[in-house]
XYZ file of C-alpha atoms in Angstrom:
747
model
C 88.968 116.165 94.944
C 86.136 116.809 97.389
C 83.328 115.061 99.126
C 80.284 116.821 100.474
C 79.108 115.874 103.981
C 76.154 113.556 104.176
C 73.082 113.955 106.340
C 74.478 111.252 108.633
C 77.619 113.289 109.153
C 75.631 116.352 110.111
C 74.043 114.245 112.831
C 77.435 113.318 114.254
C 79.067 110.990 111.747
C 82.469 111.624 110.176
C 82.286 111.115 106.434
C 80.054 108.097 106.888
C 78.174 106.875 103.868
C 74.381 106.896 103.860
C 72.395 103.717 103.596
C 73.233 102.285 100.214
C 72.561 98.956 98.557
C 73.220 96.862 95.500
C 71.465 96.188 92.257
C 72.983 94.424 89.299
C 73.477 96.245 86.005
C 74.623 94.844 82.655
C 78.376 94.507 82.270
C 80.276 96.315 79.560
C 82.707 94.544 77.256
C 85.092 97.506 77.017
C 88.276 98.145 78.970
C 88.030 98.635 82.698
C 88.554 102.401 82.513
C 86.048 102.952 79.709
C 82.585 104.402 80.190
C 79.376 103.338 78.509
C 76.851 106.030 77.647
C 73.263 105.224 78.467
C 71.040 108.316 78.502
C 68.070 106.458 79.983
C 70.187 105.182 82.866
C 71.675 108.657 83.401
C 68.234 110.228 83.591
C 67.071 107.664 86.149
C 70.212 108.157 88.176
C 69.790 111.928 88.194
C 66.256 111.485 89.466
C 67.437 109.244 92.258
C 70.145 111.731 93.223
C 67.740 114.683 93.390
C 65.132 112.719 95.334
C 67.720 111.472 97.778
C 69.142 114.904 98.552
C 66.142 117.196 98.139
C 65.417 117.526 101.867
C 68.944 118.485 102.833
C 70.112 122.053 103.517
C 71.163 123.896 100.389
C 74.455 125.801 100.323
C 74.471 128.580 97.749
C 77.871 129.827 96.682
C 79.039 132.710 94.537
C 81.544 132.386 91.720
C 84.271 133.669 94.035
C 83.512 130.916 96.519
C 83.652 128.047 94.041
C 87.380 127.475 94.440
C 87.141 127.611 98.208
C 84.294 125.101 98.276
C 85.878 122.566 95.931
C 89.207 122.034 97.620
C 91.605 119.256 96.643
C 93.198 116.451 98.693
C 96.761 117.575 98.005
C 96.857 121.086 99.462
C 99.504 122.710 101.615
C 96.909 123.653 104.205
C 96.167 119.991 104.764
C 98.649 117.294 105.675
C 101.383 116.060 103.389
C 100.422 113.363 100.855
C 99.637 110.073 102.528
C 102.129 108.196 100.386
C 105.468 109.680 99.504
C 109.059 108.963 98.631
C 111.926 109.246 101.148
C 113.166 112.301 99.238
C 109.797 113.976 99.654
C 109.737 113.270 103.387
C 113.251 114.634 103.844
C 112.255 117.809 102.018
C 109.117 118.189 104.131
C 111.049 117.751 107.396
C 113.554 120.383 106.296
C 110.698 122.760 105.497
C 109.212 122.197 108.937
C 112.545 122.778 110.644
C 113.093 126.043 108.768
C 109.585 127.201 109.573
C 109.960 126.437 113.261
C 113.378 128.128 113.429
C 112.069 131.265 111.692
C 109.060 131.417 114.008
C 111.252 130.989 117.071
C 113.666 133.684 115.879
C 110.771 136.077 115.271
C 109.348 135.370 118.714
C 112.775 135.768 120.309
C 113.417 139.072 118.568
C 109.980 140.367 119.525
C 110.538 139.377 123.131
C 113.937 141.045 123.277
C 112.542 144.235 121.780
C 109.783 144.354 124.356
C 112.045 143.727 127.342
C 115.098 145.738 126.324
C 115.452 149.245 127.705
C 116.235 152.409 125.774
C 119.763 152.381 127.142
C 120.317 148.890 125.734
C 119.067 150.060 122.355
C 121.414 153.044 122.400
C 124.301 150.815 123.415
C 123.624 148.340 120.618
C 123.389 151.205 118.130
C 126.658 152.663 119.325
C 128.380 149.286 119.026
C 127.086 148.870 115.522
C 128.340 152.320 114.489
C 131.753 151.797 116.041
C 132.095 148.350 114.503
C 132.596 146.772 117.857
C 133.035 143.052 117.541
C 131.749 140.495 119.966
C 134.368 138.702 121.964
C 135.040 135.040 121.350
C 133.184 134.167 124.534
C 130.141 136.069 123.286
C 130.241 134.146 120.032
C 130.479 130.837 121.886
C 127.560 131.886 124.047
C 125.541 132.853 120.977
C 126.415 129.597 119.231
C 125.333 127.671 122.295
C 121.972 129.418 122.282
C 121.620 128.770 118.553
C 122.428 125.101 119.130
C 119.819 124.932 121.875
C 117.253 126.516 119.567
C 118.154 124.031 116.824
C 117.705 121.114 119.204
C 114.381 122.523 120.374
C 113.230 122.946 116.769
C 114.215 119.368 116.004
C 112.240 118.223 119.018
C 109.253 120.243 117.842
C 109.475 118.727 114.378
C 109.527 115.239 115.883
C 106.622 116.149 118.135
C 104.506 117.092 115.129
C 103.648 113.426 114.685
C 102.601 110.920 117.305
C 104.814 107.922 118.041
C 102.468 105.654 116.091
C 102.557 107.997 113.088
C 106.365 108.071 113.180
C 106.385 104.270 113.130
C 104.033 104.264 110.144
C 106.037 106.871 108.241
C 109.294 104.989 108.857
C 107.766 101.808 107.476
C 106.542 103.688 104.412
C 110.057 104.907 103.726
C 111.334 101.362 104.124
C 108.685 99.994 101.764
C 109.585 102.625 99.163
C 113.243 101.546 99.319
C 112.226 97.892 99.334
C 110.094 98.152 96.192
C 112.824 100.135 94.460
C 115.318 97.329 95.098
C 112.733 94.718 94.098
C 112.489 96.519 90.775
C 116.278 96.510 90.434
C 116.374 92.806 91.239
C 113.748 92.026 88.626
C 115.853 93.889 86.071
C 118.968 91.986 87.129
C 117.226 88.638 86.818
C 115.832 89.645 83.436
C 119.308 90.560 82.208
C 120.710 87.296 83.595
C 118.003 85.321 81.799
C 118.811 87.135 78.558
C 122.504 86.296 79.002
C 121.686 82.619 79.610
C 119.488 82.537 76.505
C 122.308 84.084 74.510
C 124.753 81.448 75.808
C 122.309 78.680 74.924
C 122.014 80.020 71.395
C 125.806 80.283 71.092
C 126.199 76.757 72.451
C 123.747 75.352 69.917
C 125.656 77.040 67.128
C 128.891 75.582 68.512
C 127.362 72.098 68.587
C 126.238 72.410 64.987
C 129.750 73.372 63.924
C 131.217 70.418 65.874
C 128.876 67.984 64.158
C 129.926 69.316 60.793
C 133.586 68.794 61.736
C 132.869 65.147 62.682
C 131.123 64.547 59.415
C 133.805 66.167 57.257
C 136.947 64.844 59.006
C 137.160 61.087 59.611
C 139.760 60.778 62.369
C 140.057 59.997 66.065
C 141.746 63.283 66.918
C 139.012 65.355 65.336
C 136.365 63.222 66.993
C 137.964 63.735 70.395
C 138.163 67.470 69.848
C 134.515 67.628 68.892
C 133.597 65.580 71.946
C 135.478 67.976 74.227
C 133.809 70.897 72.501
C 130.393 69.356 73.067
C 131.175 68.698 76.720
C 132.440 72.228 77.155
C 129.280 73.643 75.647
C 127.164 71.431 77.869
C 128.965 72.586 81.000
C 128.264 76.189 80.095
C 124.581 75.383 79.824
C 124.666 74.291 83.444
C 125.382 77.876 84.444
C 122.455 79.563 86.119
C 121.886 83.021 87.452
C 123.188 83.818 90.884
C 120.935 83.484 93.876
C 118.557 86.389 94.279
C 119.795 89.485 96.043
C 117.792 90.436 99.124
C 115.841 93.675 98.468
C 114.875 93.860 102.145
C 118.514 93.778 103.275
C 119.418 96.424 100.705
C 116.581 98.569 102.043
C 117.917 98.149 105.594
C 121.366 99.275 104.437
C 119.855 102.311 102.718
C 117.935 103.247 105.864
C 121.107 102.970 107.941
C 123.112 105.048 105.465
C 120.530 107.836 105.391
C 119.931 107.836 109.140
C 116.287 106.921 108.640
C 116.137 104.163 111.302
C 113.542 105.330 113.819
C 115.341 104.283 117.017
C 119.002 103.671 116.132
C 120.080 103.274 119.775
C 118.998 100.084 121.520
C 116.808 100.430 124.566
C 115.070 98.284 127.192
C 111.333 97.849 127.540
C 108.566 98.890 125.192
C 109.275 100.992 122.121
C 107.121 104.158 121.695
C 104.508 103.713 118.985
C 104.698 99.892 119.000
C 101.990 98.461 121.210
C 101.374 94.866 122.234
C 99.747 93.169 119.243
C 101.637 95.178 116.615
C 102.285 93.062 113.538
C 105.487 93.139 111.501
C 105.412 91.748 107.976
C 109.116 90.952 107.968
C 112.140 90.872 110.250
C 113.495 93.807 108.238
C 110.648 96.004 109.511
C 111.800 95.330 113.071
C 115.325 96.398 112.169
C 114.437 99.746 110.558
C 112.247 100.655 113.530
C 115.020 99.814 115.986
C 112.778 97.213 117.598
C 115.036 94.218 116.927
C 118.521 94.999 115.658
C 119.261 91.999 113.422
C 117.280 90.462 110.583
C 118.443 86.895 111.354
C 119.577 86.505 114.978
C 116.824 85.562 117.399
C 118.375 87.481 120.325
C 119.138 91.188 120.090
C 121.350 92.573 122.841
C 123.270 95.634 123.975
C 127.013 94.970 123.874
C 129.707 96.030 126.277
C 130.128 99.390 124.562
C 126.930 100.559 126.282
C 128.665 100.244 129.674
C 130.533 103.472 128.867
C 127.274 105.445 129.020
C 126.475 107.044 132.366
C 122.907 105.717 132.558
C 124.167 102.134 132.219
C 127.294 102.295 134.377
C 125.840 99.983 137.051
C 124.738 97.249 134.626
C 126.620 94.165 133.521
C 126.760 93.707 129.762
C 125.791 92.245 127.338
C 122.065 92.570 128.117
C 119.259 91.314 125.865
C 116.560 93.727 124.699
C 114.517 91.560 122.306
C 113.910 87.905 121.442
C 112.074 86.500 118.425
C 110.343 83.135 118.731
C 109.622 81.792 115.253
C 109.857 78.007 115.572
C 113.353 77.767 114.104
C 114.779 75.743 117.004
C 113.691 72.164 117.605
C 113.995 72.527 121.402
C 111.704 75.562 121.797
C 108.581 75.131 123.941
C 105.910 77.845 123.733
C 103.013 77.901 126.181
C 102.046 81.529 125.571
C 102.529 83.085 129.021
C 105.449 80.764 129.804
C 108.184 80.031 127.250
C 111.201 77.741 127.218
C 113.477 79.580 124.813
C 116.500 77.909 123.216
C 119.687 79.990 123.123
C 121.508 80.897 119.932
C 124.285 79.081 118.078
C 124.909 75.589 116.707
C 121.795 75.744 114.535
C 121.509 74.639 110.918
C 120.980 77.894 109.048
C 119.458 76.014 106.107
C 116.259 75.988 108.110
C 115.651 72.294 108.915
C 115.578 73.173 112.645
C 118.315 70.652 113.456
C 121.082 71.390 115.956
C 124.513 70.628 114.461
C 126.837 71.828 117.234
C 127.130 72.817 120.904
C 126.031 76.245 122.038
C 128.461 78.509 123.917
C 127.740 80.899 126.792
C 128.490 84.112 124.932
C 126.789 86.934 123.049
C 122.990 86.501 123.162
C 123.155 83.510 125.509
C 125.249 85.457 128.012
C 122.962 88.474 127.583
C 119.850 86.508 128.619
C 121.761 85.207 131.651
C 122.545 88.804 132.651
C 118.867 89.719 132.159
C 117.920 87.102 134.716
C 120.582 88.212 137.197
C 119.675 91.907 136.896
C 115.889 91.435 136.586
C 115.687 93.215 133.207
C 112.722 92.221 131.015
C 113.037 91.415 127.324
C 110.651 92.085 124.446
C 109.195 88.897 122.958
C 107.907 88.668 119.394
C 106.330 85.556 117.903
C 106.601 84.682 114.228
C 103.993 82.371 112.782
C 102.646 81.146 109.501
C 99.617 83.024 108.244
C 97.559 82.103 105.210
C 96.179 85.665 105.169
C 99.635 87.217 104.914
C 100.966 88.144 101.473
C 104.397 86.910 102.565
C 103.142 83.780 104.340
C 104.401 84.854 107.756
C 103.849 87.637 110.266
C 105.538 88.599 113.521
C 103.456 89.802 116.459
C 104.807 91.694 119.465
C 103.481 90.002 122.600
C 104.948 92.211 125.322
C 107.655 92.064 127.998
C 108.907 88.826 129.562
C 111.326 88.270 132.424
C 113.976 85.546 132.438
C 113.246 83.447 135.525
C 115.854 80.661 135.088
C 118.310 79.090 132.666
C 120.132 75.772 132.337
C 122.199 73.711 129.916
C 121.158 70.282 128.640
C 121.605 67.873 125.772
C 119.138 68.748 123.069
C 117.100 66.501 120.793
C 120.044 66.147 118.400
C 122.520 65.331 121.189
C 124.293 68.688 121.334
C 124.492 71.050 124.314
C 121.891 73.817 124.236
C 121.041 76.550 126.709
C 117.427 76.878 127.821
C 115.798 80.010 129.241
C 112.428 80.113 130.921
C 110.648 83.361 130.041
C 107.518 84.438 131.915
C 105.225 87.242 130.811
C 104.988 90.273 133.089
C 101.625 91.002 134.696
C 99.531 94.055 133.884
C 100.035 94.001 130.117
C 97.347 93.876 127.412
C 96.074 90.354 126.645
C 98.101 88.188 124.293
C 97.137 88.472 120.647
C 98.897 85.243 119.707
C 98.862 81.887 121.406
C 101.692 79.624 120.284
C 101.295 79.774 116.498
C 97.687 80.876 116.053
C 95.719 84.073 116.473
C 93.458 84.562 119.441
C 92.485 87.994 118.103
C 89.526 88.471 115.776
C 89.973 86.341 112.696
C 88.573 86.655 109.197
C 85.676 84.221 108.787
C 86.206 81.079 106.752
C 82.793 81.333 105.099
C 79.852 83.730 104.903
C 77.831 81.669 107.372
C 80.380 82.593 110.065
C 79.665 86.314 109.692
C 77.712 88.011 112.470
C 75.093 90.464 111.299
C 75.168 89.389 107.662
C 72.693 91.587 105.747
C 73.915 90.986 102.192
C 75.891 88.091 100.765
C 77.227 90.165 97.893
C 76.504 93.846 97.348
C 77.926 93.546 93.821
C 75.174 91.134 92.811
C 77.694 88.712 91.333
C 79.557 91.316 89.270
C 82.815 90.937 91.201
C 84.710 87.651 91.015
C 85.013 87.699 94.809
C 81.705 88.392 96.625
C 81.571 91.512 98.806
C 79.340 90.806 101.829
C 77.806 93.463 104.062
C 77.335 93.171 107.833
C 75.479 95.273 110.363
C 75.724 94.575 114.089
C 75.094 98.211 115.032
C 71.491 98.888 114.093
C 68.429 97.120 115.468
C 66.865 95.887 113.331
C 69.883 95.597 111.027
C 69.539 96.831 107.460
C 71.728 96.471 104.352
C 73.222 99.222 102.189
C 70.606 100.509 99.759
C 69.800 103.316 97.353
C 72.463 102.916 94.652
C 73.283 100.712 91.670
C 76.466 98.655 91.953
C 78.656 98.836 88.874
C 82.175 97.612 88.097
C 82.441 100.211 85.354
C 81.553 103.861 85.310
C 79.039 105.709 83.190
C 79.531 108.892 81.234
C 77.205 111.870 80.979
C 75.701 112.470 77.542
C 77.423 115.854 77.113
C 80.942 114.413 77.464
C 82.940 113.004 74.580
C 85.316 110.246 75.616
C 88.772 110.690 74.030
C 89.861 108.133 71.428
C 92.029 105.224 72.488
C 95.754 105.914 72.569
C 98.096 104.231 70.087
C 99.686 101.951 72.695
C 102.793 99.786 72.654
C 103.770 97.051 70.214
C 104.770 94.454 72.826
C 103.577 90.875 72.358
C 102.021 88.763 75.132
C 103.303 90.738 78.131
C 105.493 93.827 78.378
C 108.969 92.792 79.506
C 111.581 95.181 78.112
C 111.085 98.724 79.427
C 113.595 99.997 76.873
C 111.353 99.105 73.940
C 107.877 99.463 75.501
C 106.231 102.747 74.513
C 104.066 102.770 77.660
C 107.105 102.316 79.906
C 108.720 105.329 78.237
C 105.702 107.433 79.211
C 106.379 106.461 82.836
C 109.914 107.816 82.695
C 111.562 104.850 80.993
C 110.513 102.121 83.395
C 107.431 100.175 84.409
C 105.667 101.711 87.414
C 104.962 98.286 88.941
C 106.964 95.316 90.173
C 105.679 91.778 89.699
C 106.082 90.818 93.349
C 102.873 89.819 95.185
C 100.774 90.084 92.039
C 101.890 93.624 91.208
C 102.807 96.592 93.417
C 103.321 100.257 92.585
C 106.931 101.219 93.318
C 106.212 104.853 94.208
C 103.276 107.246 93.974
C 103.398 109.374 90.818
C 101.650 112.388 89.347
C 100.089 109.961 86.889
C 100.645 106.323 85.935
C 100.473 105.277 82.276
C 99.178 101.744 81.835
C 98.798 99.676 78.687
C 95.463 100.054 76.945
C 93.142 98.599 74.287
C 95.519 99.225 71.364
C 98.578 97.736 73.032
C 99.885 94.417 71.768
C 100.169 92.881 75.238
C 97.462 90.831 76.914
C 95.457 91.172 80.163
C 98.226 89.524 82.232
C 100.724 92.293 81.442
C 102.398 93.794 84.518
C 101.456 97.257 83.265
C 97.721 96.538 83.535
C 97.618 95.834 87.270
C 94.944 98.366 88.252
C 92.643 97.159 85.453
C 92.308 93.703 86.953
C 89.442 92.569 89.143
C 89.508 93.215 92.885
C 91.745 90.479 94.265
C 91.168 90.887 98.017
C 88.221 89.689 100.063
C 86.492 92.924 101.039
C 83.592 93.434 103.427
C 81.289 96.422 103.870
C 80.400 96.806 107.541
C 78.401 99.201 109.666
C 80.470 101.326 112.053
C 79.151 102.826 115.302
C 79.974 106.443 114.386
C 80.934 106.695 110.697
C 78.166 104.994 108.762
C 79.355 102.227 106.450
C 83.022 101.275 106.169
C 85.190 98.758 104.289
C 87.754 96.238 105.556
C 89.713 93.376 104.042
C 89.851 89.770 105.207
C 93.299 89.439 103.632
C 96.622 91.160 104.230
C 97.288 93.820 101.597
C 100.931 94.675 100.782
C 101.964 98.297 100.378
C 101.711 99.549 96.814
C 99.029 97.028 95.848
C 95.944 98.336 93.994
C 92.810 97.870 96.091
C 89.906 99.334 94.121
C 88.948 102.070 91.666
C 86.555 104.937 92.365
C 83.597 104.265 90.068
C 80.778 106.701 89.297
C 79.254 108.865 86.602
C 81.821 110.918 84.709
C 80.428 114.437 84.435
C 81.471 118.059 84.190
C 82.121 119.791 87.489
C 79.979 122.722 86.389
C 77.016 120.355 86.043
C 77.003 119.454 89.741
C 73.626 120.295 91.203
C 74.410 122.745 94.004
C 70.829 122.430 95.237
C 71.478 118.821 96.264
C 74.319 118.351 98.727
C 75.869 115.360 96.980
C 77.964 113.148 99.244
C 80.037 111.321 96.668
C 81.660 113.841 94.313
C 85.295 113.083 93.500
C 87.001 115.787 91.453
C 89.686 114.649 88.985
C 92.437 117.181 89.667
C 95.394 115.323 88.158
C 96.257 118.224 85.849
C 95.945 120.846 88.609
C 98.193 118.793 90.871
C 100.939 118.479 88.263
C 100.811 122.242 87.680
C 100.880 122.806 91.465
C 97.843 125.059 91.230
C 96.382 126.474 94.479
C 99.156 125.010 96.586
C 98.844 121.434 95.370
C 102.049 119.421 95.719
C 103.453 117.309 92.906
C 104.480 113.765 93.624
C 107.078 112.284 91.316
C 108.271 112.409 87.726
C 108.271 114.986 84.951
C 105.330 114.352 82.672
C 104.772 117.960 81.640
C 105.528 117.125 78.024
C 102.457 114.891 77.941
C 100.061 117.625 79.114
C 97.756 118.653 76.297
C 98.099 122.333 75.353
C 94.789 124.246 75.731
C 93.503 125.900 72.554
C 93.537 129.411 74.036
C 94.404 131.399 77.140
C 90.817 131.545 78.324
C 90.554 127.768 78.201
C 93.819 127.451 80.134
C 92.611 129.805 82.866
C 89.392 127.836 83.102
C 91.348 124.585 83.448
C 93.434 126.151 86.200
C 90.471 127.492 88.169
C 89.104 124.088 89.162
C 89.002 120.498 87.879
C 86.812 120.319 84.809
C 85.538 116.789 85.416
C 84.471 114.719 88.376
C 83.061 111.316 89.335
C 79.624 111.189 90.915
C 79.027 107.948 92.841
C 75.868 108.956 94.646
C 73.674 106.527 92.716
C 76.078 104.418 90.631
C 79.311 103.122 92.091
C 81.228 100.226 93.551
C 82.652 99.275 96.950
C 85.020 102.281 96.926
C 82.159 104.670 97.701
C 81.941 103.185 101.210
C 85.584 103.807 102.170
C 85.814 106.341 105.008
C 88.151 109.231 105.729
C 91.024 108.972 108.197
C 93.638 111.490 109.331
C 96.102 108.568 109.325
C 94.952 106.599 106.259
C 96.282 103.314 104.932
C 95.354 104.014 101.284
C 96.353 106.747 98.832
C 94.828 108.102 95.631
C 96.630 107.534 92.317
C 95.591 108.928 88.925
C 95.922 106.312 86.163
C 95.680 106.596 82.358
C 95.225 103.506 80.206
C 92.759 103.675 77.316
C 93.429 107.353 76.561
C 95.950 109.985 77.692
C 93.675 112.876 78.681
C 94.724 113.739 82.234
C 91.520 115.638 82.885
C 89.701 112.307 82.597
C 92.153 110.103 84.479
C 90.973 107.060 86.400
C 91.060 107.326 90.196
C 92.545 104.229 91.858
C 93.198 103.587 95.548
C 96.478 101.852 96.440
C 97.738 100.512 99.768
C 100.041 103.016 101.494
C 101.013 100.490 104.187
C 101.134 96.765 104.752
C 97.537 96.396 105.882
C 96.703 93.490 108.230
C 93.384 91.626 108.006
C 90.253 93.342 109.374
C 91.824 96.806 109.583
C 89.400 99.360 108.206
C 90.447 100.783 104.840
C 90.633 104.575 104.635
C 92.139 107.484 102.770
C 92.498 111.177 103.583
C 89.691 113.294 102.083
C 91.998 116.252 102.825
C 89.530 119.055 103.235
C 91.137 122.383 103.981
C 90.142 123.470 107.483
C 87.709 126.418 107.558
C 87.134 126.013 103.809
C 83.381 125.361 103.882
C 81.099 128.367 104.296
C 77.367 128.177 104.966
C 74.559 130.253 103.378
C 74.909 132.762 106.201
C 78.579 133.343 105.359
C 79.832 131.631 108.496
C 82.491 128.934 108.405
C 80.984 125.491 108.865
C 82.673 122.773 110.893
C 82.353 118.994 110.800
C 83.913 116.865 113.510
C 86.120 113.932 112.573
C 85.638 110.564 114.268
C 88.502 108.600 112.733
C 89.947 108.114 116.239
C 93.619 108.087 115.203
C 96.423 109.465 117.377
C 97.023 112.388 115.019
C 93.366 113.117 114.296
C 92.815 116.732 113.251
C 89.530 116.639 115.204
C 87.709 118.304 112.335
C 87.099 117.207 108.779
C 86.767 120.873 107.744
C-alpha cells in the first residue's frame, strides 16, 4: 500500500493532502463494499486526475524498479505493525534482543581481534589444542560479562522506543487482553441465557404435567403435590445469570502474570511517558502502567517492605505515591489547585457516597500523613463524567501535589473521617481539568461555535453525521476542493467484480458462532465484540463479514464496518501537513472509524506520468503470503486463498498487488487522514460481499483509545530510501508528524 507525495509535501509538507472539496453524487443501493460502474463518471474523473497532476515532476521507472517504488505498509524495513497482539509484541522484542546481542558479540570479537597480540593468538591456539579448560573463576568472570551484555541489550531494546511509545504499546497490549475477555464474557452470558431458556421450557413442561395430574386425580394430597411442584418450578424461574465478570480485572491479572506491567515497582513523582493532562479511560489502565496500583482504592502507597531497599532506608513507611479524586466521597472538596481530600475507609462501596463507619489512621491514611511529615509529593488524578467518552468517564492526571496539613473531624454522615489538604506544586504545566469539567479545548456543541468554518458538510449530506471543514491557517481561508465526495467506491470499466458469496443462513442477527458460516471463516468465532457498538478483538490478516446473501440483517454484529460513520469527524487545516482529520468524540480501541473509498482499478493502469497522491494498493494477499518481507498478523486463512490458474499468474500476483484504490478525484473523509510515525489507527482488510482477497475493502480501525480532538493518523510505512528519482538518486521527504519516535523522513 503506497501513497505518492503531493506537491504540497514537496514544498515542505509531510503527507498533507492537497486542496480538496466536496460535491454530491448519487447514492448506490448496493452493499457498502460494492462498486457501481459508471464509464462516463470514470472518464471525467480520469480527466480531472490528469489535469490536476500534469504540472508535477514525472518519475519514470523501469520494470525492475516497480517493486521498489510500490512498497507496502507492512514491511520489515519499516516499523512493526501499528496494531498487534501481545504474542506478536513478545516475539518482536525477542527478535530485537537477539539482534542486539549478535551485533554486540560481533563488535566485541572484532575489537578483541584488533587489540590482541600475536602472542595472545598463539597462546589461545595452544590452549585449544591441549584442551585446556578455563578455571571456575574464569567461567564466573565470563558469565558476569555475558550477564552485563544481556542487561545492556535489554536496556537497548527498551531504549528503542520513547517513554510515550512504551506507554502506548502497553495500553495496546492491555486493550487486546481486555477485548479478548469481553468476548469470553459475551459467550458466557450467551450460554447462561441459553441455560435459562432451557430451564424455562422445562418448567413449562413440568407445569403442564402438574395440571394434568390435578385434572385426573381428585384428591387433596395430589393437589398439594402439584402445588409444591408449581412453586418449585416458579422458584427455578427466579434464577438469573451470575453478575458479569470484569474483563478489565481479568486483563490486569493477565498483564501481571506475563510481566507486561510497564512499571511494576512503585515510585514517587512523575512517571516517564505520562505527562500532565494524560487521560486514562479506566482505572485499569492506571494499574497496568504502574501509575496507580489498585483499580478501586483511591490512595496508592508504598508499604513497609520498601524500607528494606537501600534508597529508601531513611524514609518512614507507608508513603503515598498516587491519589485519585473521583467524587466518590461526600466530604471531598475540590478547588483545582487546592484540594481537601477525604481519607479511605468507612465508605459505602455500593457507590451512594455515604459514610457508614469511622476511618482509621492506617494504610493509605497513614501514608498521606507520612507524606506531609517527609515533604513527599503525591500524584493526583481526577475522574469526571464525560459525555464524549465511550465509557462515560475519564481520568486526567493533573500533576504533583504536596500534603500541607491533615485533621480528623465528624463527617456529613456523623462518622469520623480524616481530611488532607493537598496543594499543587508550582512550576508544572497548567491544569487541564478544573473540578469536574475540562478547561482544555473542547469539542464544539454546534457548527456555529467552530472557528474558521469553511464547509458545513464536505459530504454534501451523504453521511448521516455532517463532516465540517475548518481553516484557521490560511488567509483568506479556503475549503477542500477538487474531488467528488462519495460514500461508495467506483470500479474501472476493465474490472469484473466477483459474484456475491453464498453467506450464512442465520436469521435476524448472527448469534451462535458454532453454526454461523461467516464466523467459521474467521477461525470459528466472530471477529467483533458487541461492546461500545462493536469493536474488533484483534487485527487479522483478513476479516470476513456477513454479506448480501446472508440471512442476517444490517444490525448483525458481523457487519460493523459496513455501517455509517458513527463519530463526529472534522476536516481541519494543519500548519505543516495540509488537511487533517480529528474526532469530536472519544473512539475506543478496535472501533471502525472509516473506509478508504476510491476508484477500484488495476495497479498496472496507474498513470506514471501523473504523480498521484492517493493510491492505496490492496496487498492483503501479499501480506498473508509474507511476500517481500511483509509480516502476517493473525489467523490461518490460507485455505481460503484462491489458487491461480497457472504459475505465471501466481508469479505476477506475487510481484506486486494487482489492484488498488485511487482516491485522487473520488473519495470520502479517509483521503484526508495524515501519516504519523506513532499512529492511532491501523489498516484492516475486510471481505463481505465477495471473498476475493485481491479486492478486499480497506478499513481503518482505532489502535488506541482516542480522546476528542486528537488528530487521526495511520502509518503510511514507506521503506526508507525506497523512492528513486529520474536521475537515479534516492529521493527523501521529511516527516512532520512531530511524535517522540518520529523517523524524521517519510522515505
